[in-house]
Coordinates of N, CA and C in Angstrom, one line a residue:
M38 N 84.3 -65.4 -179.3 CA 83.8 -64.3 -179.0 C 84.9 -63.4 -178.2
Y39 N 85.8 -64.2 -177.4 CA 86.8 -63.5 -176.7 C 87.9 -62.7 -177.6
H40 N 88.1 -63.3 -178.6 CA 89.3 -62.9 -179.5 C 88.7 -61.6 -180.3
F41 N 87.3 -61.7 -180.5 CA 86.7 -60.5 -181.1 C 86.7 -59.2 -180.3
I42 N 86.5 -59.6 -179.0 CA 86.5 -58.4 -178.1 C 88.0 -57.9 -177.8
V43 N 88.9 -58.7 -177.9 CA 90.3 -58.3 -177.8 C 90.7 -57.4 -179.0
R44 N 90.4 -58.0 -180.4 CA 90.6 -57.1 -181.5 C 89.9 -55.7 -181.4
R45 N 88.5 -55.7 -181.0 CA 88.0 -54.5 -180.9 C 88.5 -53.5 -180.0
N46 N 88.9 -54.1 -178.7 CA 89.6 -53.3 -177.9 C 90.9 -52.5 -178.4
L47 N 91.6 -53.4 -179.1 CA 93.0 -52.9 -179.7 C 92.7 -51.8 -180.7
R48 N 91.7 -52.1 -181.5 CA 91.3 -51.0 -182.3 C 90.7 -49.8 -181.7
K49 N 90.1 -49.9 -180.6 CA 89.7 -48.6 -179.9 C 91.0 -48.1 -179.3
S50 N 92.0 -48.8 -178.8 CA 93.0 -48.2 -178.2 C 93.8 -47.3 -179.2
F51 N 94.0 -47.8 -180.4 CA 94.8 -47.0 -181.5 C 93.9 -45.8 -181.7
A52 N 92.6 -45.8 -181.8 CA 91.7 -44.7 -182.0 C 92.0 -43.6 -181.0
Q53 N 92.2 -44.1 -179.7 CA 92.4 -43.0 -178.5 C 93.8 -42.6 -178.8
V54 N 94.8 -43.3 -179.2 CA 96.1 -42.8 -179.5 C 95.9 -41.7 -180.7
N55 N 95.0 -42.0 -181.7 CA 95.0 -41.1 -182.8 C 94.3 -39.8 -182.3
S56 N 93.6 -39.7 -181.2 CA 93.0 -38.6 -180.6 C 93.8 -37.9 -179.6
G57 N 94.9 -38.5 -179.4 CA 95.9 -37.9 -178.3 C 95.5 -38.3 -176.8
D58 N 94.7 -39.3 -176.7 CA 94.3 -39.7 -175.3 C 95.2 -40.9 -175.0
Y59 N 96.2 -40.8 -174.2 CA 97.2 -41.7 -173.9 C 96.7 -42.4 -172.5
A60 N 96.0 -41.7 -171.7 CA 95.6 -42.0 -170.3 C 94.9 -43.5 -170.3
P61 N 94.1 -43.8 -171.1 CA 93.6 -45.2 -171.1 C 94.3 -46.2 -171.6
I62 N 95.5 -45.9 -172.4 CA 96.4 -46.8 -172.9 C 97.3 -47.1 -171.6
V63 N 97.8 -46.3 -170.9 CA 98.5 -46.6 -169.8 C 97.9 -47.5 -168.7
R64 N 96.5 -47.3 -168.6 CA 95.8 -48.2 -167.6 C 95.8 -49.5 -168.1
Q65 N 95.9 -49.8 -169.2 CA 95.7 -51.1 -169.7 C 96.9 -51.9 -169.3
F66 N 97.9 -51.4 -168.9 CA 99.2 -52.3 -168.5 C 99.1 -52.9 -167.0
A67 N 99.5 -54.1 -167.0 CA 99.6 -54.8 -165.7 C 100.4 -54.0 -164.7
P68 N 99.9 -53.9 -163.5 CA 100.7 -53.1 -162.5 C 102.0 -53.6 -162.2
G69 N 102.4 -54.9 -162.3 CA 103.6 -55.6 -162.1 C 103.8 -56.6 -163.2
G70 N 105.2 -56.8 -163.4 CA 105.7 -57.6 -164.4 C 105.3 -57.3 -165.8
T71 N 105.5 -56.0 -166.2 CA 105.2 -55.5 -167.4 C 106.4 -55.2 -168.1
E72 N 106.4 -55.4 -169.5 CA 107.5 -54.9 -170.4 C 106.9 -54.2 -171.5
H73 N 107.4 -53.0 -171.8 CA 107.2 -52.2 -172.9 C 108.5 -51.8 -173.6
W74 N 108.6 -52.4 -174.8 CA 109.8 -52.4 -175.4 C 109.7 -51.9 -177.0
F75 N 110.4 -51.1 -177.3 CA 110.4 -50.4 -178.8 C 111.9 -50.7 -179.3
S76 N 111.8 -51.2 -180.5 CA 113.1 -51.5 -181.2 C 113.7 -50.3 -181.6
G77 N 115.2 -50.4 -181.9 CA 115.8 -49.4 -182.5 C 116.7 -48.7 -181.5
S78 N 117.4 -47.5 -182.0 CA 118.3 -46.7 -181.1 C 117.9 -45.3 -181.4
H79 N 116.9 -44.7 -180.7 CA 116.4 -43.5 -180.9 C 115.7 -43.0 -179.5
A80 N 115.2 -41.8 -179.4 CA 114.6 -41.3 -178.1 C 113.4 -42.1 -177.6
L81 N 112.7 -43.0 -178.6 CA 111.5 -43.7 -178.2 C 112.0 -45.2 -178.1
S82 N 113.1 -45.6 -178.2 CA 113.5 -47.0 -178.2 C 113.8 -47.4 -176.6
G83 N 114.0 -48.7 -176.5 CA 114.4 -49.2 -175.1 C 113.3 -49.9 -174.4
A84 N 113.5 -50.2 -173.3 CA 112.7 -51.2 -172.6 C 112.2 -50.5 -171.2
R85 N 110.9 -50.5 -170.9 CA 110.5 -50.0 -169.8 C 109.8 -51.3 -168.9
H86 N 109.7 -51.2 -167.5 CA 109.3 -52.2 -166.9 C 108.3 -51.9 -165.8
D87 N 108.0 -50.6 -165.5 CA 107.1 -50.2 -164.5 C 106.2 -49.1 -165.1
I88 N 105.1 -48.9 -164.6 CA 104.0 -48.1 -165.0 C 104.6 -46.6 -165.3
A89 N 105.3 -46.1 -164.2 CA 105.8 -44.7 -164.2 C 106.6 -44.5 -165.4
Q90 N 107.5 -45.4 -165.7 CA 108.1 -45.4 -167.0 C 107.4 -45.5 -168.4
I91 N 106.6 -46.1 -168.2 CA 105.6 -46.3 -169.4 C 104.8 -45.0 -169.7
Q92 N 104.3 -44.4 -168.4 CA 103.5 -43.2 -168.5 C 104.6 -42.1 -169.1
E93 N 105.7 -42.1 -168.6 CA 106.8 -41.1 -168.9 C 107.1 -41.3 -170.5
W94 N 107.0 -42.5 -170.9 CA 107.2 -42.8 -172.5 C 106.1 -42.2 -173.2
Y95 N 105.1 -42.5 -172.8 CA 103.8 -42.0 -173.6 C 103.6 -40.3 -173.4
D96 N 104.1 -39.9 -172.4 CA 104.1 -38.3 -172.3 C 105.2 -37.8 -173.2
R97 N 106.2 -38.6 -173.6 CA 107.2 -38.1 -174.5 C 106.8 -38.5 -175.9
L98 N 106.1 -39.4 -176.0 CA 105.5 -39.7 -177.6 C 104.5 -38.5 -178.0
A99 N 103.8 -38.1 -176.9 CA 102.8 -37.0 -177.2 C 103.6 -35.7 -177.5
T100 N 104.5 -35.4 -176.8 CA 105.5 -34.2 -177.0 C 106.1 -34.2 -178.4
V101 N 106.9 -35.5 -178.7 CA 107.6 -35.5 -179.9 C 106.8 -35.7 -181.0
I102 N 105.6 -36.5 -181.0 CA 104.7 -36.7 -182.3 C 103.4 -36.4 -181.9
P103 N 103.0 -34.9 -181.6 CA 101.7 -34.6 -181.4 C 100.6 -35.0 -182.2
D104 N 100.8 -35.1 -183.4 CA 99.9 -35.5 -184.5 C 99.9 -36.8 -184.9
L105 N 100.6 -37.8 -184.3 CA 100.6 -39.2 -184.7 C 99.3 -39.8 -184.9
R106 N 99.2 -40.5 -186.1 CA 97.9 -41.1 -186.5 C 98.3 -42.5 -187.0
F107 N 97.6 -43.6 -186.5 CA 98.0 -44.8 -187.1 C 96.7 -45.3 -187.9
E108 N 97.0 -45.9 -188.9 CA 96.0 -46.5 -189.8 C 96.1 -48.2 -189.8
I109 N 95.2 -48.8 -189.2 CA 95.3 -50.2 -188.9 C 95.2 -51.0 -190.2
K110 N 96.1 -51.9 -190.4 CA 96.0 -52.9 -191.4 C 95.3 -54.1 -191.2
K111 N 95.8 -54.9 -190.0 CA 95.4 -56.1 -189.7 C 95.5 -56.2 -188.1
V112 N 94.6 -57.0 -187.5 CA 94.6 -57.2 -186.0 C 94.3 -58.6 -185.9
S113 N 95.1 -59.3 -185.0 CA 94.7 -60.6 -184.8 C 95.1 -61.0 -183.4
A114 N 94.3 -61.8 -182.8 CA 94.5 -62.4 -181.4 C 94.5 -63.9 -181.4
K115 N 95.2 -64.5 -180.3 CA 95.0 -66.0 -180.1 C 95.4 -66.2 -178.7
G116 N 94.8 -67.4 -178.3 CA 95.2 -67.8 -177.0 C 94.1 -67.7 -175.9
W117 N 94.4 -68.1 -174.7 CA 93.4 -68.0 -173.5 C 93.5 -66.7 -172.9
P118 N 92.4 -66.5 -172.3 CA 92.3 -65.0 -171.6 C 93.5 -64.9 -170.5
W119 N 94.1 -65.9 -169.9 CA 95.3 -65.7 -169.2 C 96.6 -65.7 -169.9
N120 N 96.6 -65.9 -171.3 CA 98.0 -65.8 -172.0 C 97.4 -65.7 -173.6
T121 N 97.1 -64.4 -173.7 CA 96.6 -64.1 -175.2 C 97.8 -63.1 -175.7
I122 N 98.0 -63.6 -177.2 CA 99.0 -62.9 -177.9 C 98.2 -62.2 -179.0
A123 N 98.6 -60.9 -179.1 CA 97.9 -60.2 -180.3 C 98.9 -59.5 -181.2
F124 N 98.6 -59.2 -182.4 CA 99.3 -58.4 -183.3 C 98.5 -57.3 -183.9
V125 N 99.1 -56.2 -184.1 CA 98.5 -55.1 -184.8 C 99.4 -54.7 -185.8
E126 N 99.1 -54.8 -187.0 CA 100.0 -54.3 -188.1 C 99.4 -52.9 -188.5
W127 N 100.3 -52.0 -188.8 CA 99.9 -50.6 -189.0 C 100.6 -49.7 -190.0
V128 N 100.1 -48.7 -190.3 CA 101.0 -47.6 -191.0 C 100.7 -46.5 -190.3
D129 N 101.8 -45.7 -189.8 CA 101.5 -44.3 -189.2 C 101.8 -43.0 -190.1
H130 N 101.4 -42.1 -189.7 CA 101.5 -40.8 -190.3 C 101.9 -39.7 -189.3
L131 N 102.7 -38.8 -189.6 CA 103.0 -37.6 -188.8 C 103.8 -36.5 -189.5
T132 N 103.7 -35.4 -188.8 CA 104.5 -34.2 -189.5 C 105.4 -33.7 -188.6
D133 N 106.7 -33.1 -189.1 CA 107.5 -32.5 -188.4 C 107.0 -31.0 -187.9
R134 N 107.8 -30.2 -187.3 CA 107.4 -28.9 -187.1 C 107.3 -27.9 -188.2
K135 N 107.9 -28.3 -189.3 CA 107.7 -27.4 -190.4 C 106.9 -27.9 -191.4
G136 N 106.0 -28.8 -191.1 CA 104.9 -29.4 -191.9 C 105.2 -30.6 -192.9
N137 N 106.4 -31.0 -192.8 CA 106.7 -32.2 -193.8 C 106.1 -33.5 -193.2
H138 N 105.7 -34.2 -194.1 CA 104.9 -35.5 -193.9 C 105.9 -36.5 -193.8
Y139 N 105.7 -37.7 -192.9 CA 106.5 -38.7 -192.7 C 105.4 -39.9 -192.5
T140 N 105.8 -41.1 -193.0 CA 105.1 -42.2 -192.7 C 106.0 -43.5 -192.4
N141 N 105.6 -44.4 -191.5 CA 106.1 -45.5 -191.3 C 105.3 -46.7 -191.2
Q142 N 105.9 -47.9 -191.1 CA 105.0 -48.9 -190.9 C 105.4 -50.2 -189.9
G143 N 104.5 -50.8 -189.2 CA 105.2 -51.6 -188.3 C 104.2 -52.6 -187.8
V144 N 104.7 -53.1 -186.4 CA 103.7 -54.1 -185.9 C 103.9 -53.9 -184.5
H145 N 102.7 -53.9 -183.6 CA 102.7 -54.0 -182.3 C 102.6 -55.5 -182.0
V146 N 103.3 -56.3 -181.1 CA 103.1 -57.6 -180.7 C 102.7 -57.5 -179.1
L147 N 101.6 -58.0 -178.6 CA 101.2 -57.8 -177.2 C 100.8 -59.3 -176.7
R148 N 101.3 -59.3 -175.4 CA 100.8 -60.1 -174.5 C 99.9 -59.8 -173.5
L149 N 98.6 -60.4 -173.5 CA 97.7 -60.0 -172.4 C 97.5 -61.3 -171.4
K150 N 97.1 -60.8 -170.1 CA 96.8 -61.7 -169.1 C 95.6 -61.1 -168.5
W151 N 94.4 -61.7 -168.7 CA 93.0 -61.2 -168.1 C 92.9 -59.8 -168.6
A152 N 93.1 -59.3 -169.8 CA 92.8 -58.1 -170.5 C 93.8 -57.0 -170.1
K153 N 94.9 -57.5 -169.3 CA 95.9 -56.5 -169.0 C 97.1 -56.6 -169.8
I154 N 97.9 -55.7 -170.4 CA 99.1 -56.0 -171.2 C 100.3 -56.2 -170.2
T155 N 100.8 -57.3 -170.5 CA 102.0 -57.9 -169.8 C 103.2 -57.5 -170.5
E156 N 103.2 -57.4 -171.8 CA 104.3 -57.2 -172.8 C 103.6 -56.6 -174.1
L157 N 104.5 -55.4 -174.4 CA 104.2 -54.8 -175.8 C 105.6 -54.6 -176.3
H158 N 105.7 -55.0 -177.4 CA 106.8 -54.9 -178.2 C 106.4 -54.3 -179.5
I159 N 107.2 -53.2 -179.8 CA 106.9 -52.4 -181.2 C 108.0 -52.4 -182.1
Y160 N 107.6 -52.9 -183.2 CA 108.7 -53.1 -184.3 C 108.3 -52.2 -185.5
C161 N 109.2 -51.2 -186.0 CA 109.1 -50.5 -187.2 C 110.3 -50.2 -187.9
D162 N 110.2 -49.5 -188.9 CA 111.6 -49.1 -189.8 C 112.0 -48.2 -188.8
T163 N 113.1 -48.5 -187.9 CA 113.7 -47.6 -186.9 C 114.6 -46.7 -187.6
Q164 N 115.1 -46.9 -188.9 CA 115.9 -45.8 -189.3 C 115.0 -44.8 -189.8
V165 N 113.7 -45.0 -190.2 CA 113.0 -43.8 -190.7 C 112.7 -43.0 -189.4
L166 N 112.4 -43.8 -188.1 CA 112.1 -43.1 -187.0 C 113.3 -42.4 -186.4
A167 N 114.4 -42.9 -186.4 CA 115.5 -42.3 -185.9 C 115.9 -41.0 -186.7
T168 N 115.7 -41.0 -188.1 CA 115.8 -39.8 -188.9 C 114.8 -38.7 -188.5
V169 N 113.5 -39.1 -188.3 CA 112.5 -38.1 -188.0 C 112.9 -37.6 -186.5
C170 N 113.4 -38.4 -185.7 CA 113.8 -37.6 -184.5 C 115.0 -36.8 -184.5
E171 N 115.8 -37.2 -185.4 CA 117.1 -36.2 -185.6 C 116.5 -34.8 -186.2
I172 N 115.7 -35.1 -187.1 CA 114.8 -33.9 -187.8 C 114.3 -32.9 -186.6
L173 N 113.4 -33.6 -185.9 CA 112.5 -33.0 -184.9 C 113.5 -32.2 -183.8
G174 N 114.7 -32.9 -183.6 CA 115.7 -32.4 -182.6 C 116.4 -31.1 -183.2
S175 N 116.5 -31.1 -184.5 CA 117.2 -29.9 -185.2 C 116.1 -28.9 -185.2
Q176 N 114.8 -29.1 -185.1 CA 113.7 -28.3 -185.1 C 113.3 -27.8 -183.7
G177 N 114.2 -28.2 -182.7 CA 114.1 -27.7 -181.3 C 113.1 -28.6 -180.4
V178 N 112.9 -29.7 -180.8 CA 112.1 -30.7 -179.9 C 113.2 -31.6 -179.2
E179 N 113.6 -31.1 -178.1 CA 114.6 -31.7 -177.4 C 114.3 -33.2 -176.9
Q180 N 113.2 -33.5 -176.7 CA 112.8 -34.8 -176.2 C 113.0 -35.8 -177.4
A181 N 113.0 -35.4 -178.5 CA 113.1 -36.2 -179.7 C 114.6 -36.7 -180.0
V182 N 115.7 -36.1 -179.3 CA 117.1 -36.6 -179.2 C 117.4 -37.0 -177.8
A183 N 116.6 -37.1 -177.0 CA 116.8 -37.4 -175.6 C 117.3 -38.9 -175.5
A184 N 117.8 -39.4 -174.4 CA 118.2 -40.9 -174.2 C 116.8 -41.5 -174.0
P185 N 117.0 -42.8 -174.2 CA 115.7 -43.7 -174.1 C 115.2 -43.5 -172.8
I186 N 114.0 -43.6 -172.5 CA 113.5 -43.8 -171.2 C 113.5 -45.2 -170.7
G187 N 114.0 -45.7 -169.5 CA 114.2 -47.1 -169.2 C 115.6 -47.6 -169.5
E188 N 115.6 -48.6 -170.0 CA 117.0 -49.4 -170.3 C 117.1 -49.3 -172.0
P189 N 118.2 -48.9 -172.5 CA 118.4 -48.8 -173.7 C 118.4 -50.4 -174.4
N190 N 118.1 -50.4 -175.7 CA 118.1 -51.6 -176.3 C 119.7 -52.1 -176.2
P191 N 120.0 -53.4 -176.1 CA 121.4 -53.8 -176.2 C 121.8 -53.8 -177.6
V192 N 123.0 -53.4 -177.9 CA 123.6 -53.5 -179.2 C 123.8 -54.8 -179.6
V193 N 123.3 -55.1 -180.6 CA 123.3 -56.5 -181.2 C 124.6 -56.4 -182.3
S194 N 125.5 -57.3 -182.3 CA 126.5 -57.1 -183.3 C 126.4 -58.4 -184.2
A195 N 127.1 -58.3 -185.5 CA 126.8 -59.2 -186.4 C 128.0 -60.3 -186.0
P196 N 127.5 -61.4 -186.5 CA 128.6 -62.7 -186.1 C 130.0 -62.5 -186.8
Q197 N 131.0 -62.8 -186.2 CA 132.3 -62.7 -186.7 C 132.5 -63.8 -187.8
V198 N 133.0 -63.4 -188.8 CA 133.3 -64.3 -189.9 C 134.7 -64.6 -189.9
N199 N 135.1 -65.9 -190.0 CA 136.5 -66.3 -190.1 C 137.0 -66.1 -191.4
S200 N 137.9 -65.2 -191.5 CA 138.4 -64.9 -192.9 C 139.5 -65.8 -193.4
E201 N 140.2 -66.6 -192.4 CA 141.3 -67.5 -192.7 C 140.9 -68.4 -193.7
R202 N 141.7 -68.6 -194.7 CA 141.3 -69.9 -195.7 C 142.4 -71.0 -195.4
G203 N 141.7 -72.3 -195.3 CA 142.5 -73.2 -195.0 C 143.2 -73.8 -196.1

Protein backbone atom coordinates (compact mmCIF):
# COMPACT_ATOMS: atom_id res chain seq x y z
CA MET A 1 0.00 0.00 0.00
CA TYR A 2 2.83 2.42 0.87
CA HIS A 3 4.43 2.12 -2.58
CA PHE A 4 1.04 2.69 -4.22
CA ILE A 5 0.73 5.96 -2.28
CA VAL A 6 4.25 7.05 -3.28
CA ARG A 7 3.52 6.33 -6.96
CA ARG A 8 0.18 8.17 -6.76
CA ASN A 9 1.85 11.18 -5.12
CA LEU A 10 4.54 11.28 -7.80
CA ARG A 11 1.91 11.25 -10.56
CA LYS A 12 0.08 14.05 -8.74
CA SER A 13 3.33 16.05 -8.50
CA PHE A 14 3.90 15.80 -12.24
CA ALA A 15 0.29 16.87 -12.83
CA GLN A 16 0.98 19.94 -10.67
CA VAL A 17 4.07 20.74 -12.77
CA ASN A 18 1.95 20.34 -15.91
CA SER A 19 -0.43 22.97 -14.55
CA GLY A 20 2.43 25.32 -13.63
CA ASP A 21 1.92 24.86 -9.88
CA TYR A 22 5.47 24.50 -8.51
CA ALA A 23 4.86 25.54 -4.88
CA PRO A 24 3.65 22.08 -3.74
CA ILE A 25 6.71 20.52 -5.38
CA VAL A 26 9.15 22.67 -3.42
CA ARG A 27 7.31 21.90 -0.16
CA GLN A 28 8.01 18.18 -0.69
CA PHE A 29 11.76 18.63 -0.19
CA ALA A 30 13.29 17.87 3.20
CA PRO A 31 14.35 21.09 4.92
CA GLY A 32 17.93 19.91 5.50
CA GLY A 33 20.27 17.53 3.76
CA THR A 34 18.54 17.80 0.38
CA GLU A 35 20.11 17.35 -3.04
CA HIS A 36 18.43 18.55 -6.25
CA TRP A 37 20.63 17.67 -9.22
CA PHE A 38 20.10 17.99 -12.98
CA SER A 39 22.54 16.45 -15.46
CA GLY A 40 24.25 18.35 -18.25
CA SER A 41 25.76 21.75 -18.87
CA HIS A 42 22.97 24.30 -19.37
CA ALA A 43 20.97 26.85 -17.37
CA LEU A 44 18.96 24.15 -15.54
CA SER A 45 21.89 21.87 -14.72
CA GLY A 46 23.91 21.68 -11.55
CA ALA A 47 23.30 20.82 -7.92
CA ARG A 48 21.31 22.60 -5.25
CA HIS A 49 21.41 21.75 -1.55
CA ASP A 50 18.96 24.08 0.13
CA ILE A 51 15.30 24.99 -0.24
CA ALA A 52 16.03 28.59 -1.33
CA GLN A 53 18.12 27.40 -4.30
CA ILE A 54 15.54 24.74 -5.15
CA GLN A 55 12.81 27.41 -5.16
CA GLU A 56 14.99 29.63 -7.35
CA TRP A 57 15.50 26.69 -9.75
CA TYR A 58 11.75 26.04 -10.07
CA ASP A 59 11.16 29.77 -10.59
CA ARG A 60 13.70 29.64 -13.43
CA LEU A 61 12.07 26.52 -14.89
CA ALA A 62 8.70 28.31 -14.94
CA THR A 63 10.27 31.31 -16.68
CA VAL A 64 12.32 29.38 -19.22
CA ILE A 65 9.73 26.71 -20.09
CA PRO A 66 6.30 28.02 -19.07
CA ASP A 67 4.39 25.43 -21.10
CA LEU A 68 6.38 22.36 -19.98
CA ARG A 69 4.22 19.24 -19.97
CA PHE A 70 5.21 15.74 -18.89
CA GLU A 71 3.78 12.50 -20.17
CA ILE A 72 4.51 9.83 -17.56
CA LYS A 73 5.54 6.45 -18.96
CA LYS A 74 6.45 4.48 -15.81
CA VAL A 75 6.57 5.08 -12.07
CA SER A 76 8.12 2.69 -9.58
CA ALA A 77 9.03 2.80 -5.91
CA LYS A 78 10.74 0.46 -3.49
CA GLY A 79 12.12 0.53 0.03
CA TRP A 80 10.94 1.46 3.47
CA PRO A 81 9.29 4.78 4.39
CA TRP A 82 12.59 6.01 5.88
CA ASN A 83 14.57 5.09 2.73
CA THR A 84 12.45 4.93 -0.42
CA ILE A 85 13.84 5.02 -3.95
CA ALA A 86 11.48 6.00 -6.77
CA PHE A 87 11.87 6.32 -10.53
CA VAL A 88 9.70 8.27 -12.94
CA GLU A 89 10.26 7.73 -16.66
CA TRP A 90 8.79 10.51 -18.82
CA VAL A 91 8.57 12.27 -22.14
CA ASP A 92 8.25 16.04 -22.01
CA HIS A 93 6.81 18.56 -24.46
CA LEU A 94 7.44 22.29 -24.77
CA THR A 95 7.49 25.10 -27.27
CA ASP A 96 9.88 27.98 -27.83
CA ARG A 97 8.76 31.61 -28.09
CA LYS A 98 8.19 31.21 -31.85
CA GLY A 99 5.88 28.21 -31.40
CA ASN A 100 8.36 25.49 -32.42
CA HIS A 101 7.68 22.22 -30.57
CA TYR A 102 10.39 20.22 -28.78
CA THR A 103 10.32 16.95 -26.92
CA ASN A 104 12.77 15.14 -24.69
CA GLN A 105 12.76 12.02 -22.58
CA GLY A 106 14.28 11.19 -19.28
CA VAL A 107 14.07 9.85 -15.76
CA HIS A 108 13.69 11.38 -12.32
CA VAL A 109 15.40 9.35 -9.59
CA LEU A 110 14.22 10.24 -6.10
CA ARG A 111 15.13 9.24 -2.57
CA LEU A 112 12.46 9.91 0.03
CA LYS A 113 12.59 9.79 3.80
CA TRP A 114 9.20 9.82 5.52
CA ALA A 115 7.57 11.23 2.35
CA LYS A 116 10.09 14.08 2.03
CA ILE A 117 12.48 14.27 -0.92
CA THR A 118 16.08 14.07 0.20
CA GLU A 119 17.53 13.53 -3.28
CA LEU A 120 16.24 14.29 -6.76
CA HIS A 121 18.40 13.52 -9.76
CA ILE A 122 17.06 14.41 -13.22
CA TYR A 123 18.50 12.72 -16.30
CA CYS A 124 17.50 13.51 -19.89
CA ASP A 125 19.04 14.07 -23.31
CA THR A 126 21.05 17.08 -22.20
CA GLN A 127 22.11 17.98 -25.74
CA VAL A 128 18.46 18.49 -26.68
CA LEU A 129 17.89 20.65 -23.60
CA ALA A 130 21.10 22.65 -24.10
CA THR A 131 20.06 23.36 -27.70
CA VAL A 132 16.58 24.43 -26.62
CA CYS A 133 18.11 26.73 -23.99
CA GLU A 134 20.37 28.31 -26.63
CA ILE A 135 17.38 28.83 -28.94
CA LEU A 136 15.35 30.36 -26.11
CA GLY A 137 18.30 32.60 -25.24
CA SER A 138 18.41 33.84 -28.83
CA GLN A 139 14.68 34.59 -28.50
CA GLY A 140 15.32 36.87 -25.53
CA VAL A 141 14.85 34.47 -22.61
CA GLU A 142 17.88 35.51 -20.57
CA GLN A 143 17.35 32.87 -17.85
CA ALA A 144 17.70 30.15 -20.52
CA VAL A 145 21.39 30.96 -20.96
CA ALA A 146 22.22 32.00 -17.39
CA ALA A 147 24.75 30.20 -15.22
CA PRO A 148 23.34 27.20 -13.32
CA ILE A 149 21.78 27.85 -9.92
CA GLY A 150 23.89 26.28 -7.18
CA GLU A 151 26.97 24.30 -8.02
CA PRO A 152 27.72 23.52 -11.68
CA ASN A 153 28.11 19.87 -12.55
CA PRO A 154 31.73 18.76 -12.45
CA VAL A 155 33.31 18.27 -15.84
CA VAL A 156 33.88 14.61 -16.47
CA SER A 157 36.75 13.85 -18.79
CA ALA A 158 37.29 10.70 -20.77
CA PRO A 159 39.96 8.33 -19.50
CA GLN A 160 43.36 8.84 -21.05
CA VAL A 161 44.37 6.15 -23.51
CA ASN A 162 48.01 5.25 -23.74
CA SER A 163 48.84 5.37 -27.43
CA GLU A 164 52.42 4.10 -27.06
CA ARG A 165 53.00 0.68 -28.51
CA GLY A 166 55.35 -1.74 -26.88
